[in-house]
Coordinates of N, CA and C in Angstrom, one line a residue:
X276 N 20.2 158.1 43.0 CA 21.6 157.8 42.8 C 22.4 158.6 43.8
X277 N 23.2 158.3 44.2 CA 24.0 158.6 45.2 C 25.5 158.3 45.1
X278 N 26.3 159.5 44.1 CA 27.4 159.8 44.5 C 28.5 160.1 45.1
X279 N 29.6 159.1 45.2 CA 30.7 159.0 46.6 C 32.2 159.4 45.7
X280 N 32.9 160.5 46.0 CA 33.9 160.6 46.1 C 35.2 159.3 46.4
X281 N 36.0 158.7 46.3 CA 36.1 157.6 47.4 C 37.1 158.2 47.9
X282 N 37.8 159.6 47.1 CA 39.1 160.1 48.1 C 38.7 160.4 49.9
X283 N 37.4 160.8 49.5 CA 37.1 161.4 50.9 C 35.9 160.1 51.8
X284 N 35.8 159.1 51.3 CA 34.8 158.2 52.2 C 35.7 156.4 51.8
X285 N 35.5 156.0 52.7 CA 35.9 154.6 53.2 C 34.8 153.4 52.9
X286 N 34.9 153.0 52.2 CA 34.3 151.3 51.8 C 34.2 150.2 52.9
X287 N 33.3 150.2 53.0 CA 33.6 148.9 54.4 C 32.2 147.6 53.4
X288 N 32.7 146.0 53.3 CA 32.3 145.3 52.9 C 31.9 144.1 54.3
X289 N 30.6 144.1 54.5 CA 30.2 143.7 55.7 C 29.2 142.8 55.3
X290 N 29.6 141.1 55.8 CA 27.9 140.1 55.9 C 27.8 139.8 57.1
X291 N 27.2 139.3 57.6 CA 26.7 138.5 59.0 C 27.6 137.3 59.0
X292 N 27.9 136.7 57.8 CA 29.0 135.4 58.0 C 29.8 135.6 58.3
X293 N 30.3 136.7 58.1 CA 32.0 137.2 58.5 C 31.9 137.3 59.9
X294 N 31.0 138.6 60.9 CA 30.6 138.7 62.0 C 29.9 137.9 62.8
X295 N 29.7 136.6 62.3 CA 28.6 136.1 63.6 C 27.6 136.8 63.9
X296 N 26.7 137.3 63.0 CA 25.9 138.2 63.4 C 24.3 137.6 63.1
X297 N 23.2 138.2 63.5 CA 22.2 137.8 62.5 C 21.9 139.0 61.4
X298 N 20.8 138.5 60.7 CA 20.9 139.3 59.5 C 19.9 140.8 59.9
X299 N 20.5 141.8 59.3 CA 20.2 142.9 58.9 C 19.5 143.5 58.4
X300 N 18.3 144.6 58.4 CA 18.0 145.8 57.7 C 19.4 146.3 57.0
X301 N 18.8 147.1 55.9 CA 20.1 148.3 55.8 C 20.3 149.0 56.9
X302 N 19.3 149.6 57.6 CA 19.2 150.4 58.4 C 19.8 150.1 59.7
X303 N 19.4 149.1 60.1 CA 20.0 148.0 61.1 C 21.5 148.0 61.2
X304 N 22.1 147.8 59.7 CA 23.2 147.2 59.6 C 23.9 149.2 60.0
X305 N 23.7 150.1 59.1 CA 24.0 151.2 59.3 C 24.5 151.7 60.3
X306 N 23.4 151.2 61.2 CA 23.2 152.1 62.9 C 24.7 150.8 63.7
X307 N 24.4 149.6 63.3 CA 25.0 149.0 64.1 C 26.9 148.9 64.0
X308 N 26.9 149.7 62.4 CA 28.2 149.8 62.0 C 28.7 151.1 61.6
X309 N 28.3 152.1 62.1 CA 28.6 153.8 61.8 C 28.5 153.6 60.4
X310 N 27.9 153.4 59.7 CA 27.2 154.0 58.1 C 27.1 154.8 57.7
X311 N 27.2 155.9 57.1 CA 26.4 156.7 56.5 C 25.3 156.3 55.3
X312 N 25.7 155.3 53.9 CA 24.9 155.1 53.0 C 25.5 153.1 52.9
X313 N 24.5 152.7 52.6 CA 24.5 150.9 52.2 C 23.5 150.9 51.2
X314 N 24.1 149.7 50.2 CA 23.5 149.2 49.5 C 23.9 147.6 49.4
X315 N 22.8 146.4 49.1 CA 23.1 145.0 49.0 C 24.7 145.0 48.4
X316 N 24.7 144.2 49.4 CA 26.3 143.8 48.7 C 26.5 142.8 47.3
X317 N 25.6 142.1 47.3 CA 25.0 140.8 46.4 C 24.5 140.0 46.6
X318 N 23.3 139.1 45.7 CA 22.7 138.2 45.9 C 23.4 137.6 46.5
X319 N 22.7 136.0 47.3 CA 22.4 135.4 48.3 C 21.9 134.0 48.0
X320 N 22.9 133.4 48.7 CA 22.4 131.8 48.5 C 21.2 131.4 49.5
X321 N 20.6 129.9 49.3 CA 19.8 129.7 50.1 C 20.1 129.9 51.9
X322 N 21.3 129.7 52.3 CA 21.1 130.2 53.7 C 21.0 131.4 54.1
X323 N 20.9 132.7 53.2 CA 20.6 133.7 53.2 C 22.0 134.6 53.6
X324 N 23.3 134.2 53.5 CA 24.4 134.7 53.9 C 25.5 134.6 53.3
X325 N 25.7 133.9 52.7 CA 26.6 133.3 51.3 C 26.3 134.2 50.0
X326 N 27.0 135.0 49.6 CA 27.1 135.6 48.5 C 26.8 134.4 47.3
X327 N 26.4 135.0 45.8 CA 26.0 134.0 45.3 C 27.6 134.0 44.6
X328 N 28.5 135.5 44.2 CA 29.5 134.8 44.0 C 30.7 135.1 44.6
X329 N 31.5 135.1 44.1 CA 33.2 135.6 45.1 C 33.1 136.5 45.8
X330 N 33.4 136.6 47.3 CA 33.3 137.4 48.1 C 34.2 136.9 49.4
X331 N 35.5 138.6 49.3 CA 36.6 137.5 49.9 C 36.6 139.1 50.8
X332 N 37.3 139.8 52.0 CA 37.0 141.1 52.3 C 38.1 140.9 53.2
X333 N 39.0 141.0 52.9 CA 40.7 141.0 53.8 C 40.8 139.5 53.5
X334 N 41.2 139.0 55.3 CA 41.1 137.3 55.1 C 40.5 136.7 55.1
X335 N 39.3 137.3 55.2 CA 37.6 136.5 55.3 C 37.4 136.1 54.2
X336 N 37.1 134.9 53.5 CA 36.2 134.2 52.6 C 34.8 134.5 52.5
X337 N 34.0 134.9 52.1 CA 32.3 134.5 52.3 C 32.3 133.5 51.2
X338 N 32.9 133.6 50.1 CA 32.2 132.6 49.0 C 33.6 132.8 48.4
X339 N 34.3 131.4 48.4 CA 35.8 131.9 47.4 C 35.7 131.5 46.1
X340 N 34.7 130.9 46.1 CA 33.9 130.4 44.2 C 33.8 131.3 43.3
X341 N 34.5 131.6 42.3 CA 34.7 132.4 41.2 C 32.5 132.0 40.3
X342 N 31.7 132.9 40.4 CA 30.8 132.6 39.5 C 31.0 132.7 37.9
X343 N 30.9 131.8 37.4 CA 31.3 131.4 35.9 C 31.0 132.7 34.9
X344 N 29.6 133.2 35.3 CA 28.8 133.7 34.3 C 28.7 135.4 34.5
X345 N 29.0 135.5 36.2 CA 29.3 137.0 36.7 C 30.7 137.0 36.4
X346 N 30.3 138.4 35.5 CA 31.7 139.2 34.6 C 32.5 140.7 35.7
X347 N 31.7 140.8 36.5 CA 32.2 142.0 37.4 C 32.7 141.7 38.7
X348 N 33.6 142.5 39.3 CA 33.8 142.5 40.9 C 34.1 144.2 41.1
X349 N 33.6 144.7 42.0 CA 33.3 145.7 42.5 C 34.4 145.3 44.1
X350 N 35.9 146.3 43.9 CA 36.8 146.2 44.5 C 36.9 147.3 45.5
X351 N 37.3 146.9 46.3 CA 37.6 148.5 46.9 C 38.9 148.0 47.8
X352 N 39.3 149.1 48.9 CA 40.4 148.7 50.5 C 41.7 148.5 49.6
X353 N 42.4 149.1 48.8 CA 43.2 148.9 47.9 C 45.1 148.7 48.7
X354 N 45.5 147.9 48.0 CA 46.4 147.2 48.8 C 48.1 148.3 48.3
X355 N 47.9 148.6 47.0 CA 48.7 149.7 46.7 C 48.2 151.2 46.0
X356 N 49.1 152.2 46.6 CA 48.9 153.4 46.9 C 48.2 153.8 45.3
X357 N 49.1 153.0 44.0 CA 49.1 153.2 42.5 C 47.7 152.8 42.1
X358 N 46.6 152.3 42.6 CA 45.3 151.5 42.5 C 44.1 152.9 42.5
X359 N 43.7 152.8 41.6 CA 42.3 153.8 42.2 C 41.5 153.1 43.5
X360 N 41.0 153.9 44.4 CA 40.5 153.5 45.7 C 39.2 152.7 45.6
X361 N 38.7 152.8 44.5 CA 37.4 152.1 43.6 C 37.4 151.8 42.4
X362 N 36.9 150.3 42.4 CA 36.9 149.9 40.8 C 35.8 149.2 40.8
X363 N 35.3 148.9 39.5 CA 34.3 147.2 39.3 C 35.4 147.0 37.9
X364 N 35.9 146.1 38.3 CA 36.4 145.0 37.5 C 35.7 144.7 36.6
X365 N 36.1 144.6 35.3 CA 35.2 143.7 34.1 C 36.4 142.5 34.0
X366 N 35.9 141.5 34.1 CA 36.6 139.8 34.2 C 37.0 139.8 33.0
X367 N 35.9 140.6 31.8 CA 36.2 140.0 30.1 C 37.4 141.0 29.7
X368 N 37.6 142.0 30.5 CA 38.6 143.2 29.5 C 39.8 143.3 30.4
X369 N 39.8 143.3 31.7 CA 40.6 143.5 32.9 C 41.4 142.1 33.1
X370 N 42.8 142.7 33.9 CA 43.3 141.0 34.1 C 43.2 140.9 36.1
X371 N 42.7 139.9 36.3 CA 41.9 139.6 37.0 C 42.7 139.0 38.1
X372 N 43.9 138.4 37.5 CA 44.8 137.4 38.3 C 46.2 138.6 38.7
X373 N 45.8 140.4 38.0 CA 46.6 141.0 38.8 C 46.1 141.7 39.3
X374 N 45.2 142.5 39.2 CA 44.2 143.1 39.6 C 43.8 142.5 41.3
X375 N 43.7 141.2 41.7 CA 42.8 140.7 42.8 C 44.2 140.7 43.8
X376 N 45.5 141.2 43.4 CA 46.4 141.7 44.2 C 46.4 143.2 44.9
X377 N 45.3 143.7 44.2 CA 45.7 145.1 44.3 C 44.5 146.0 45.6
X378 N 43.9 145.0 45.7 CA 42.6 145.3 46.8 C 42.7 144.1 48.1
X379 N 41.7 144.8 49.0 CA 41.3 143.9 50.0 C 40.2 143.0 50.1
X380 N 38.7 144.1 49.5 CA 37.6 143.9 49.5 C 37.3 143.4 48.2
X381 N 36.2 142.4 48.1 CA 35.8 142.4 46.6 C 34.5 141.5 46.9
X382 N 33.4 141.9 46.1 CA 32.2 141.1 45.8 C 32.0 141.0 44.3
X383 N 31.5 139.5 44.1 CA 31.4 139.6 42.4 C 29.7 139.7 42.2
X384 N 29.5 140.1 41.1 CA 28.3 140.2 40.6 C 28.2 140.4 39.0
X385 N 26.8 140.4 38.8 CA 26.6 140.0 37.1 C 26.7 141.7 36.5
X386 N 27.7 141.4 35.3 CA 28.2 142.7 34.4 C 26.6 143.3 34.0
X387 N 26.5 144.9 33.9 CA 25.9 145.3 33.7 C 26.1 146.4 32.6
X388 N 26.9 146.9 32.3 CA 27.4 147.5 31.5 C 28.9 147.2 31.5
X389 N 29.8 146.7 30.7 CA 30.6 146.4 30.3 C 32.2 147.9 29.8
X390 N 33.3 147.4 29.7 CA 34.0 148.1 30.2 C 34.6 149.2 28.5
X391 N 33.3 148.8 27.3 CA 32.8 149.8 26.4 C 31.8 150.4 26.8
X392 N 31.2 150.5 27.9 CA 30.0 151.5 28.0 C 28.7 150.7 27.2
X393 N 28.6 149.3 26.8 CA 28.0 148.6 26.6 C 26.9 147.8 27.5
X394 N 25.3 148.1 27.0 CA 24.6 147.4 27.5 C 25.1 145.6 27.3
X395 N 25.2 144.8 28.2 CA 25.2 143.4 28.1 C 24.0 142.8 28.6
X396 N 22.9 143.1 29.0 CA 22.0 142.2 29.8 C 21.0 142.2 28.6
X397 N 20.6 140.8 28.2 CA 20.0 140.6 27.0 C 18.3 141.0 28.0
X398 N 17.4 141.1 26.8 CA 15.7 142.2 26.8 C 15.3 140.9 27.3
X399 N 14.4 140.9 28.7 CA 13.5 140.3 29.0 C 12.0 140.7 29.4
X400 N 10.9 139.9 29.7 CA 9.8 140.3 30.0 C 9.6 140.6 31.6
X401 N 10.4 140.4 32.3 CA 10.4 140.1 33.2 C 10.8 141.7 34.0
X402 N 10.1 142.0 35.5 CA 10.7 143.4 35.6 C 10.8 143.4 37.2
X403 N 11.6 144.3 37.4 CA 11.8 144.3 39.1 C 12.5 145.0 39.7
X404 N 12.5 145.8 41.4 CA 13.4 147.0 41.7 C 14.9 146.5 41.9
X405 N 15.4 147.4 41.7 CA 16.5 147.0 41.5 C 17.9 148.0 42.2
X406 N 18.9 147.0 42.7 CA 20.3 148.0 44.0 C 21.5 148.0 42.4
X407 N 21.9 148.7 42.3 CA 22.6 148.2 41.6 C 24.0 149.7 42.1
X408 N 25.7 148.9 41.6 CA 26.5 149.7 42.4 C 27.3 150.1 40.3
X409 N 27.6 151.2 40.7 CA 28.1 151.4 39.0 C 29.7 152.3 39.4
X410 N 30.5 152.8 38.1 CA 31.5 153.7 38.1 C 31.5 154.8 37.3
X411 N 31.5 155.7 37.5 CA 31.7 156.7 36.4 C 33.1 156.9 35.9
X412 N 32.8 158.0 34.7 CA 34.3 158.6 33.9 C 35.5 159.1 35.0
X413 N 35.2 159.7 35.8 CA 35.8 160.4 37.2 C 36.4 159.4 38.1
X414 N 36.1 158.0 38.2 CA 36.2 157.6 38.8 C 35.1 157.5 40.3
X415 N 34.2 158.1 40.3 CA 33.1 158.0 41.4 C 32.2 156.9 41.8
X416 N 32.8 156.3 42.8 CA 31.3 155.7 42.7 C 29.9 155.7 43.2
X417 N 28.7 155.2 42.3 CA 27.1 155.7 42.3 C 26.8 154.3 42.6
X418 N 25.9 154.5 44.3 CA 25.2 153.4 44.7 C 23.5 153.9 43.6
X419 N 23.0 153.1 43.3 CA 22.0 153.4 42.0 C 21.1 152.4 42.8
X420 N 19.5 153.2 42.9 CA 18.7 152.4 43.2 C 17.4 152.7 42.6
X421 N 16.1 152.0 42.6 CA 14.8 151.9 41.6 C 13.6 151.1 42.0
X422 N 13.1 151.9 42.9 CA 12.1 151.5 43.5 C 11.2 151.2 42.1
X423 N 11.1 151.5 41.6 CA 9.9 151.2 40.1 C 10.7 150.3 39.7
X424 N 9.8 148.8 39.3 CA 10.5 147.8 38.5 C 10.6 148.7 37.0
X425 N 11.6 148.2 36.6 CA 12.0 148.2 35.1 C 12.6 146.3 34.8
X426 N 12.3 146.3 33.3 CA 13.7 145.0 32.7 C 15.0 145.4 33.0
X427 N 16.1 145.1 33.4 CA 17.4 145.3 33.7 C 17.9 146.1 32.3
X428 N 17.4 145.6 31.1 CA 18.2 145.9 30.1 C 17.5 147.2 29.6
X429 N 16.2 147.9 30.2 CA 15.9 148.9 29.9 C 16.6 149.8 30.7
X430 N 16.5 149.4 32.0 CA 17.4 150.2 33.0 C 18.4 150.6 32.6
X431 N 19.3 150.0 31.9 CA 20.7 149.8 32.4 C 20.7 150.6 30.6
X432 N 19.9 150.9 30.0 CA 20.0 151.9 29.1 C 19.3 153.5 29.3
X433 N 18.5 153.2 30.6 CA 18.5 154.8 31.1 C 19.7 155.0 31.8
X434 N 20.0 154.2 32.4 CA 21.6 155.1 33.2 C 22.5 155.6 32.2
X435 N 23.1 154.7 31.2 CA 23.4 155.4 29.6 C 23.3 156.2 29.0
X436 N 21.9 156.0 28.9 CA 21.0 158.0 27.9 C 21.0 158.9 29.3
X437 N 21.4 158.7 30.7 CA 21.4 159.5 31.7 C 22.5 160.6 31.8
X438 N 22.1 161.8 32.7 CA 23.9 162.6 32.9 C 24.7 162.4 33.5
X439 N 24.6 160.7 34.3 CA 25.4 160.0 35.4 C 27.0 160.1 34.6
X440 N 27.1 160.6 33.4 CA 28.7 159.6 32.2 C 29.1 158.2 33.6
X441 N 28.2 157.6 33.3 CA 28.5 155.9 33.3 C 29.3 155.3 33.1
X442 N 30.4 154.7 33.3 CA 31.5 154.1 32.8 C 31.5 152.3 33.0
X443 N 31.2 151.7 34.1 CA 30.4 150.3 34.3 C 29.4 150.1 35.3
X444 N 28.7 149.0 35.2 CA 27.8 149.1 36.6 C 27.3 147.6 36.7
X445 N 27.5 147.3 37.8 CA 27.3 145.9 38.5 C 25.9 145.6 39.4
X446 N 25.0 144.4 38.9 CA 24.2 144.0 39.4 C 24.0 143.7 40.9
X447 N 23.2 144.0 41.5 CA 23.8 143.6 43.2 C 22.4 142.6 43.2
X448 N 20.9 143.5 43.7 CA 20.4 142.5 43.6 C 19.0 143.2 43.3
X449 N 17.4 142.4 43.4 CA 16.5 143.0 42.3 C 15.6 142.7 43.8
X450 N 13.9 143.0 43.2 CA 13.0 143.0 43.8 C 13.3 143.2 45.7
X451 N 11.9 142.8 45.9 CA 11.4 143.2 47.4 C 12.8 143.3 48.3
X452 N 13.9 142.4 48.0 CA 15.3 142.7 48.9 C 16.1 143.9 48.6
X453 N 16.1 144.3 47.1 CA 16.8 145.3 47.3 C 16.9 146.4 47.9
X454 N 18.2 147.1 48.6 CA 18.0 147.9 49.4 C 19.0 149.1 49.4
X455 N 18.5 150.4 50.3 CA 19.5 151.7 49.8 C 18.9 152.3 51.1
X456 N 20.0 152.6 51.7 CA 19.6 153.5 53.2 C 21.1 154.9 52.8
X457 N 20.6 156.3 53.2 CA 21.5 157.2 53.4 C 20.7 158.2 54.7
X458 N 22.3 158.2 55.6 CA 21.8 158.7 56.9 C 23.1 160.0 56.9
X459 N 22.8 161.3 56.5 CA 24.0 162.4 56.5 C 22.9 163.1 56.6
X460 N 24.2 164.4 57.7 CA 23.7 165.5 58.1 C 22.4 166.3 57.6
X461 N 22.2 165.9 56.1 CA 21.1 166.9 55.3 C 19.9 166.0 54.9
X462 N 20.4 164.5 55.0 CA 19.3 163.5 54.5 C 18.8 162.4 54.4
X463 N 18.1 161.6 54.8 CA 18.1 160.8 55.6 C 16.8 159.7 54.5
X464 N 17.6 158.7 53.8 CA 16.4 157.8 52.6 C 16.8 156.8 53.0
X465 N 15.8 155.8 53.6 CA 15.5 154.4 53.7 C 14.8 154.0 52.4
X466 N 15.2 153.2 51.3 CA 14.0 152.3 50.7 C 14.3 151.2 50.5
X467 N 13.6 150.5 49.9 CA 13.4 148.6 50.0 C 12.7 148.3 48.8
X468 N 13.0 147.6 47.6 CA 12.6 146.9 46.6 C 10.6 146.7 46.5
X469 N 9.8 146.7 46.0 CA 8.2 147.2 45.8 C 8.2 145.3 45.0
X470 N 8.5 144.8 43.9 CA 7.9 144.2 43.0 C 9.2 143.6 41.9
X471 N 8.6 142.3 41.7 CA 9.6 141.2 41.1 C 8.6 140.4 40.4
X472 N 8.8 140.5 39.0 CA 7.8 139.7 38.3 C 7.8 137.7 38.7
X473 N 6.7 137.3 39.2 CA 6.6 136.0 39.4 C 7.3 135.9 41.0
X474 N 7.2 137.0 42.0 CA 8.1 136.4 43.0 C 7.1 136.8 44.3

């Protein structure tokens, strides 16, 4: 887990669609864009560059499709001063149609804990590593990553019973893609997703 102040660090929301670019390592993307820490921004359609849901980053569109069933947006680049500099949006509790005035950046993804500190991701058999981006009580945000598959909904009940005080946390993305690079003065972690049941 890797906690970010956001008074003191800058959010930058970056795909290859937006850039003309080809696609990236984290590490890659890092070095090529002064980084210090990345994590998946969010799954991925079949041409490998299209978010799977809304993802809009100033005036850039990548996907302006609202996903039906993803309850989160993970905001940042805030458009007034009165805005905390970081949020993830809950779609079900938050209003959405004022809120999406109040930032620049935004990627949607599937709720993971909900904006009671509620597990939502119903028990599956199914297990896999996992990027996932969350918020604390303080307002901090924790890029969260897990090289060991877990079920999501066991996961997402250790960060809970954890000393993270968790407040929501958004799905980015699972298995062999997921990714977390941190390159600062004291420490330097590349890792990359291990195992995805059936994949």
């Amino acid at each position: 887990v890797l906690k970010i102040n956001p008074k003191y660090y800058k959010f930058n929301l970056i795909s290859s669609k937006e850039h003309q670019e080809e696609n990236k390592t984290a590490k890659e993307w890092a070095k090529a864009k002064g980084l210090i820490a990345l994590v998946n921004a969010g799954m991925y359609q079949a041409d490998y560059k299209t978010n799977t849901g809304f993802m809009k980053n100033y005036d850039y569109f990548n996907n302006k499709k609202m996903a039906s069933k993803y309850n989160s947006v993970v905001s940042f680049n805030r458009t007034k001063e009165s805005s905390p500099e970081f949020q993830i949006i809950d779609l079900e509790c938050q209003d959405w149609d004022i809120l999406k005035e109040k930032y620049n950046s935004f990627s949607q993804g599937i709720r993971m804990i909900d904006c009671n500190q509620r597990n939502v991701w119903e028990q599956q058999d199914k297990k896999w590593s996992m990027s996932v981006i969350g918020e604390d009580k303080e307002e901090n945000a924790l890029f969260i990553f897990s090289r060991s598959p877990y079920s999501v909904h066991d996961f997402i009940d250790i960060l809970l019973k954890s000393p993270l005080n968790i407040k929501k946390a958004m799905y980015l993305e699972g298995g062999p893609e997921a990714s977390f690079y941190l390159n600062s003065k004291n420490k330097k972690i590349k890792k990359f997703g291990s195992y995805e049941t059936g994949f």
